[in-house]
XYZ file of C-alpha atoms in Angstrom:
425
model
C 81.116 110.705 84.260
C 83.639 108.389 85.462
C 85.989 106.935 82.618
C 85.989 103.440 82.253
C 88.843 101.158 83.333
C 91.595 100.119 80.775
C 91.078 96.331 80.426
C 93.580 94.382 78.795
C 93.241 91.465 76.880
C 95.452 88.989 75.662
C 96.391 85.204 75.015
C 99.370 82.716 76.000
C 103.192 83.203 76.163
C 104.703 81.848 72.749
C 100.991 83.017 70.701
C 99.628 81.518 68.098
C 97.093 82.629 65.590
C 94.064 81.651 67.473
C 95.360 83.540 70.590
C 96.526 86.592 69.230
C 93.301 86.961 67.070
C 90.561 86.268 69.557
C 92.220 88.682 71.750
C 92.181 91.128 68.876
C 88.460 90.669 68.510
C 87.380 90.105 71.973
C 88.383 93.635 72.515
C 86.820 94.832 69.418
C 83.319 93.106 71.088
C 84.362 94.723 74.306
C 84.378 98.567 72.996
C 81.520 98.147 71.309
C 80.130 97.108 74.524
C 81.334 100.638 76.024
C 84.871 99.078 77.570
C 88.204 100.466 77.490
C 89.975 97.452 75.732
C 93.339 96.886 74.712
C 94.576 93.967 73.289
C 97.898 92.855 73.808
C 100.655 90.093 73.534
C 102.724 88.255 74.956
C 105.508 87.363 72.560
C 106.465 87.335 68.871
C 104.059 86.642 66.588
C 104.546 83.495 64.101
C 104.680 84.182 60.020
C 100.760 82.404 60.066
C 99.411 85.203 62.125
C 102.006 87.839 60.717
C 100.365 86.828 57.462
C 96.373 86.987 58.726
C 96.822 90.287 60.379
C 98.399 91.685 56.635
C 95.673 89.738 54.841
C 92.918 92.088 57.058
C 94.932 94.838 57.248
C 95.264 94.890 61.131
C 97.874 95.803 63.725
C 100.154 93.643 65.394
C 98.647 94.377 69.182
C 101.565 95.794 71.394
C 104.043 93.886 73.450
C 103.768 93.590 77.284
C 106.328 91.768 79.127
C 104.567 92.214 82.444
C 101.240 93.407 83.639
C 103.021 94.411 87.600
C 101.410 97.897 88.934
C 103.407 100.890 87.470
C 103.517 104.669 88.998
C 102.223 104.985 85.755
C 98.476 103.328 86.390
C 98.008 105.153 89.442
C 96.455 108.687 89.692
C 99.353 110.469 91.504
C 98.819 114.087 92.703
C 99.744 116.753 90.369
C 101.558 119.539 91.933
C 102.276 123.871 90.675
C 105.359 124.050 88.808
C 107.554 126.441 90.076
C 109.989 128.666 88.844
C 113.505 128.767 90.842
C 113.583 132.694 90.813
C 109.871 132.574 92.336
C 109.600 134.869 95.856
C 108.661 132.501 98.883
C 105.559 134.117 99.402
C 104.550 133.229 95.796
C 105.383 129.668 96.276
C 103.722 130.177 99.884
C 100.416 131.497 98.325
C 100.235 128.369 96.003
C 101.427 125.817 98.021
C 99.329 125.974 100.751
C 96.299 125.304 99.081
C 97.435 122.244 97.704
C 97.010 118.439 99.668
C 100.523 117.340 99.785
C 101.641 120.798 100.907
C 104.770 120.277 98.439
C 105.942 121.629 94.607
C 108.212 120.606 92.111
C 110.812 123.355 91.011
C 111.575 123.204 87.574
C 113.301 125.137 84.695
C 111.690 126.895 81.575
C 111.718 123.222 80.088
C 109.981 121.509 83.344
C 112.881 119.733 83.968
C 112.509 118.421 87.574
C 115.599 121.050 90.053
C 114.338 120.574 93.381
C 111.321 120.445 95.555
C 110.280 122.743 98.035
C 107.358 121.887 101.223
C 105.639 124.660 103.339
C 108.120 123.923 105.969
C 110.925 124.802 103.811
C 109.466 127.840 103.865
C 108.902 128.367 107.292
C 111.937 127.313 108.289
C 113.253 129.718 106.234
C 111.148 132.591 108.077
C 112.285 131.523 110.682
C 115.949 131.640 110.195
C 116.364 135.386 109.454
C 120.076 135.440 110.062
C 120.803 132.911 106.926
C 118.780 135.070 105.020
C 121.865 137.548 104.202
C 123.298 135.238 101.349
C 120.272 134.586 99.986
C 119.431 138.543 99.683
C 122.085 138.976 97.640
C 120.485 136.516 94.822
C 116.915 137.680 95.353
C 115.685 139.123 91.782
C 114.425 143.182 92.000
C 110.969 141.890 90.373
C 110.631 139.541 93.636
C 110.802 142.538 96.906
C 108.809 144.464 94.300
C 106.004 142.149 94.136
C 106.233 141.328 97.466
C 106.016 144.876 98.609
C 103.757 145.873 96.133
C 106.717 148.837 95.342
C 106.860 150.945 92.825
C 110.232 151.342 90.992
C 111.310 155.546 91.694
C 115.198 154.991 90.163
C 117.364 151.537 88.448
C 116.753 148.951 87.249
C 117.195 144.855 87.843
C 120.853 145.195 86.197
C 121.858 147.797 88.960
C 119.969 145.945 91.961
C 123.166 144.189 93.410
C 123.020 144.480 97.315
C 125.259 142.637 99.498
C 122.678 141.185 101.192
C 122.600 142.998 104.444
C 119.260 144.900 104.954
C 119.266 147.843 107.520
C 116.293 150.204 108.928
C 117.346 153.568 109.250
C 116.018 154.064 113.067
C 118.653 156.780 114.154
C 119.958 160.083 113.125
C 121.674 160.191 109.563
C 125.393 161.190 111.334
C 124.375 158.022 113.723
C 123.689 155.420 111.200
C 126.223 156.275 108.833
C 128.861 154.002 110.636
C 126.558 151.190 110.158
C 125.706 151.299 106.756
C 128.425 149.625 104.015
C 128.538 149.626 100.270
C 125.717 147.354 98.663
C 123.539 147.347 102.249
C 119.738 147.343 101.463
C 118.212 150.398 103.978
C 114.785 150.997 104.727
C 113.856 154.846 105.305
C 111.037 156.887 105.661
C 110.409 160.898 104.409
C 113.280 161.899 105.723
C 115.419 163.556 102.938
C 118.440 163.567 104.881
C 118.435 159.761 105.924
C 117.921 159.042 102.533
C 120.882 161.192 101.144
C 123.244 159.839 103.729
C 121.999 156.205 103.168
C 123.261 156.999 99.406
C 126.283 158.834 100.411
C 127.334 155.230 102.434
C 127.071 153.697 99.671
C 123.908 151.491 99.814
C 122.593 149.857 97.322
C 118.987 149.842 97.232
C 116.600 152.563 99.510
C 113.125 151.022 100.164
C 111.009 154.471 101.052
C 108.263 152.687 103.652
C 105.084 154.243 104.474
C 104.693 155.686 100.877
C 106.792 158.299 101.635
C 107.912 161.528 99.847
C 111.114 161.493 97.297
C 112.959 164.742 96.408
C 114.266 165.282 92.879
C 117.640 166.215 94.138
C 117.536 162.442 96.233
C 116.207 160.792 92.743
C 119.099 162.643 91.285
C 121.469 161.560 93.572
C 120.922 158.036 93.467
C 120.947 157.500 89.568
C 124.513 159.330 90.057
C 125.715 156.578 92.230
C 123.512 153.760 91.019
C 121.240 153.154 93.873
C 118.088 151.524 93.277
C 114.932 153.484 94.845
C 111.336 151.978 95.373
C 108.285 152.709 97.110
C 105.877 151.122 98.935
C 102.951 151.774 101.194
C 103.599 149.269 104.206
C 105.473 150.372 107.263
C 108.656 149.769 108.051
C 108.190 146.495 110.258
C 105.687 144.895 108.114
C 108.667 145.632 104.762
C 111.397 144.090 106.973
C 109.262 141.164 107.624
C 108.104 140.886 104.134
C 111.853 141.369 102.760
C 112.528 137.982 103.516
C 109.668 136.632 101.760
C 110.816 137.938 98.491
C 114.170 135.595 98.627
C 114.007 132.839 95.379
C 112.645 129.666 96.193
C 115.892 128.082 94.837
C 117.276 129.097 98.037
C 115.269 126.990 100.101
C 114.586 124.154 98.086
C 115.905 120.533 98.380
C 118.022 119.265 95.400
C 120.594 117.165 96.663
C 120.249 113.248 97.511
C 116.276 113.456 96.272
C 114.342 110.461 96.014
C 113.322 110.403 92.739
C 111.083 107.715 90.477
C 110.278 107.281 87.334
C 106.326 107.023 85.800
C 107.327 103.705 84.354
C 108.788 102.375 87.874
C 107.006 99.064 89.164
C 105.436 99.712 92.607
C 106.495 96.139 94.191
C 109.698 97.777 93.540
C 109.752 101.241 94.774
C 107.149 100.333 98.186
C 110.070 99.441 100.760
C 111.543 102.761 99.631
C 108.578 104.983 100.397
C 107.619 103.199 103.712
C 111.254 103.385 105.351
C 111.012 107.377 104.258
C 109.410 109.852 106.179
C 108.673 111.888 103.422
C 105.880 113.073 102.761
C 105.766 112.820 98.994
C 108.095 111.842 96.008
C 108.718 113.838 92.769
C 108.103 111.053 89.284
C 109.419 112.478 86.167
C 109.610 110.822 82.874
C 112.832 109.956 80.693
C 113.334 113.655 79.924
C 113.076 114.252 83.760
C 110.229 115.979 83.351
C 107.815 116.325 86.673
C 104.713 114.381 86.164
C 103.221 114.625 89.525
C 104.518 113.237 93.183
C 103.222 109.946 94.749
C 102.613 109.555 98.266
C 102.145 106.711 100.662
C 98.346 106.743 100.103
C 98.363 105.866 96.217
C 100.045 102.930 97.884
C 97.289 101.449 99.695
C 94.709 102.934 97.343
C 96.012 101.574 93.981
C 94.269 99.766 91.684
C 95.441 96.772 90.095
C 95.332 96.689 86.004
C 92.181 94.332 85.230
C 93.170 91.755 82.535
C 90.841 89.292 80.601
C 92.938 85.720 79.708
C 91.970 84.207 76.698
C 92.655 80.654 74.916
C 94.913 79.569 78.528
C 93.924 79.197 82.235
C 97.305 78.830 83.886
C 99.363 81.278 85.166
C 102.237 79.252 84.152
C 101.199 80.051 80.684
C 100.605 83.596 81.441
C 102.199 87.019 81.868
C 104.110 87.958 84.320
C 103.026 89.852 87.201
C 99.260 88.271 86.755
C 98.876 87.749 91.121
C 99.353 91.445 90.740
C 96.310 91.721 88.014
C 92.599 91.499 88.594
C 91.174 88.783 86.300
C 88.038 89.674 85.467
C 87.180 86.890 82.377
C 88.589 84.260 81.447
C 87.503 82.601 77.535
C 89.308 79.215 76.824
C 88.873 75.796 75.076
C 91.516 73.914 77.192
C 91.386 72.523 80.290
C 91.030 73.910 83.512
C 93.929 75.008 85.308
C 95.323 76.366 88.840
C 94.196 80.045 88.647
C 93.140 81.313 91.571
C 90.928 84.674 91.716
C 90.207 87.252 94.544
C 86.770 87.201 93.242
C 84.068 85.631 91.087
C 84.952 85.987 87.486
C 83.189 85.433 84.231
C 84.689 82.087 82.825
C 83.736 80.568 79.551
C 85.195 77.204 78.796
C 84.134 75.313 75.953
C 84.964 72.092 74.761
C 85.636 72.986 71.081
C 88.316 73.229 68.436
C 89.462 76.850 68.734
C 89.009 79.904 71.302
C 88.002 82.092 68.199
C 84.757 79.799 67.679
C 83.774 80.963 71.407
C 84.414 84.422 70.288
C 82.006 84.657 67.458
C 79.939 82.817 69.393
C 79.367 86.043 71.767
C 79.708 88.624 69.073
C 76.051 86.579 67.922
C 74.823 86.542 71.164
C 74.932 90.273 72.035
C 73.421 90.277 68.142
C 76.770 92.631 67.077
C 77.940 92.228 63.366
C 81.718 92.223 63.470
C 83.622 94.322 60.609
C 84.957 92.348 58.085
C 88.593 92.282 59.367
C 87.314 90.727 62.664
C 85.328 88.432 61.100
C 88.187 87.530 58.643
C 90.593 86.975 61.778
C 88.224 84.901 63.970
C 87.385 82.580 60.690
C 91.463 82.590 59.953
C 92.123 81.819 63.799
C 89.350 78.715 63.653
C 91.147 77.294 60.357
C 94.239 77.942 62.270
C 93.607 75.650 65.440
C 91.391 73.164 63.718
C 94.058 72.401 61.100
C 91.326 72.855 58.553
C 88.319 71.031 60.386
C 90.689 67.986 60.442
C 91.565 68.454 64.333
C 90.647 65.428 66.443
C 89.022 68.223 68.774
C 87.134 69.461 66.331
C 83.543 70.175 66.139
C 80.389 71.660 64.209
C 80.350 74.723 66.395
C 83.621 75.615 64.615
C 82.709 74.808 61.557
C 79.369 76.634 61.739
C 81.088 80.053 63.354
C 83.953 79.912 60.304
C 80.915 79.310 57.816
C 79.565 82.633 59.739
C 82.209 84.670 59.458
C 83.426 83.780 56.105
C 80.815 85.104 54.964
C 80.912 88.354 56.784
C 84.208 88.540 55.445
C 83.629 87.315 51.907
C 86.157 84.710 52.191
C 86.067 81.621 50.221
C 87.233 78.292 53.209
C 89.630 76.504 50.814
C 91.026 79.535 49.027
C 92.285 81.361 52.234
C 93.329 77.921 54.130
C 95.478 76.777 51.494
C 96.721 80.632 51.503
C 97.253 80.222 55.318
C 99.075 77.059 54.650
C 101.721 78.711 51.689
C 102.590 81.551 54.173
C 102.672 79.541 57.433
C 106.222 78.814 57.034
């Protein structure tokens, strides 16, 4: 089932009672309608509402200074996580099934290191002569995984090649002169390759082909501290898979990065992403924590954060950022304004005292029974902008919907205006 849009709801800049409050129970109506509603403002509260919302026991709603498109209200792809000593073919293996064809690197805290696309890795097969270096960082656990190799003699500690990788293709005498201290070779079954490999001082045998170790060879090589593993490919497929077992650290890009944040504003971050030819962009958080990547298409797919205005019907009076916004109600007692929609809206204008009277007024139409608190507010807020029924724009409807909820709320009129009044300033 498809979740339900966040709406958010909310009065004029500089709020008073009646705005903050019907928003406050407009939304209340709305989720018990089966919305996603979240009231909101859209500046400090005065000490009259401070006061209602304390007398009811309700929260001041949150502050929102603008209602512009964030990374944050789009539904960005979510990438794998990978570790910097990962082999390329791991990162291969799970990056290729992914849309973007891109990961995030990160460390044991998923702080955001680098990022790292299929052609990275390509590139990288491609480039075997660069690969030396990087050999010399590559982790034991990686070319044994990669080689599916079993571990004859060492360990990790003692697995510190130079980074050259040989194939024993000659004669022992022949390939001695080739092979130097800390070399990675790859031999067969020959026990006499694989002595003289040790003798020269390499650091690391790979037996291909499964091949057959003598005791005296194990022996050997823990005597000079050569690594020894086995594995069942051949020769040419181990020296091509070699250089799939190098740390994706190696490869990936960490320098000059275009990086956002989830709370960035998407008018702001567009010309960036459309002068790039990236293909996707890494957003972390304040920790710098990777919270997905967002790509050119969230840009012309977004959806814009639906808002409902209430008591006001100019954008002069309203957040900022609202052309950005789809209206999708509009409840007021004021006159009509300039707003302009993209589409037909639901817009309920009512020539009464108070916004809060209109409110009510659909909480009985939809036959709901507000909870006391709402109730209380709604009466409070028609008190509020009626100045006590004494309002020149005053009229029974407000009167009759404050009766209403009074009652609901078990409020006596009098008592809790004169209240209103003593904490007001």
């Amino acid at each position: 089932m498809t979740k339900k849009p966040l709406i958010y709801i909310f009065g004029h800049k500089n709020p008073d009672t009646d705005s903050i409050c019907s928003a406050i129970a407009y939304a209340e109506l709305k989720k018990l309608l089966g919305h996603q509603a979240k009231p909101i403002r859209l500046g400090k509260i005065n000490k009259e509402t401070e006061f209602v919302l304390n007398y009811f026991g309700l929260p001041v709603p949150d502050y929102l200074p603008t209602i512009r498109t964030q990374i944050s209200d789009l539904d960005i792809d979510q990438v794998e996580h990978l570790s910097p000593q990962l082999s390329l073919r791991t990162a291969w293996d799970k990056i290729k099934s992914t849309n973007i064809k891109v990961a995030a690197v990160v460390d044991e805290n998923k702080k955001l290191q680098g990022i790292v696309t299929l052609s990275d890795i390509t590139s990288r097969f491609m480039d075997i002569l660069s690969n030396t270096e990087a050999l010399k960082v590559t982790p034991l656990k990686n070319i044994l995984k990669t080689l599916s190799a079993q571990l004859l003699v060492g360990s990790e500690e003692q697995f510190k090649p130079s980074g050259r990788a040989l194939i024993a293709a000659m004669t022992p005498d022949g390939m001695a002169p080739f092979i130097e201290p800390g070399d990675i070779v790859l031999v067969g079954n020959r026990k006499d390759s694989q002595l003289k490999s040790i003798e020269a001082g390499a650091n690391c045998l790979i037996i291909t082909c499964a091949g057959h170790v003598n005791a005296d060879v194990l022996g050997e090589a823990e005597s000079n501290d050569c690594v020894i593993l086995r594995t069942s490919y051949d020769t040419y497929t181990v020296a091509l898979l070699l250089n799939q077992s190098i740390p994706v650290e190696i490869v990936m890009a960490k320098d000059k990065l275009a990086v956002f944040h989830i709370n960035d504003y998407i008018d702001e971050i567009k010309d960036e992403m459309l002068q790039s030819r990236h293909r996707a962009y890494p957003v972390v958080d304040n920790n710098n924590e990777i919270q997905g990547f967002i790509t050119r298409y969230h840009l012309i797919s977004k959806k814009d954060k639906q808002v409902i205005l209430i008591d006001h019907n100019e954008a002069s009076q309203s957040i900022d950022g609202l052309e950005q916004a789809q209206i999708l109600e509009i409840i007021d007692h004021h006159r009509i304004g300039g707003i302009i929609t993209g589409s037909p809206i639901y817009f309920k204008n009512e020539a009464v005292g108070s916004t809060a009277t209109i409110i009510a007024g659909l909480y009985l139409d939809f036959k709901i029974k507000p909870a006391a608190s709402i109730a209380g507010i709604l009466c409070a807020a028609i008190i509020s902008d009626t100045m006590h029924f004494k309002s020149p724009t005053s009229t029974g409807k407000d009167r009759y919907m404050a009766d209403k909820m009074a009652q609901i709320a078990q409020l006596d009129l009098d008592k809790f205006s004169r209240e209103m009044l003593d904490n007001s300033s």
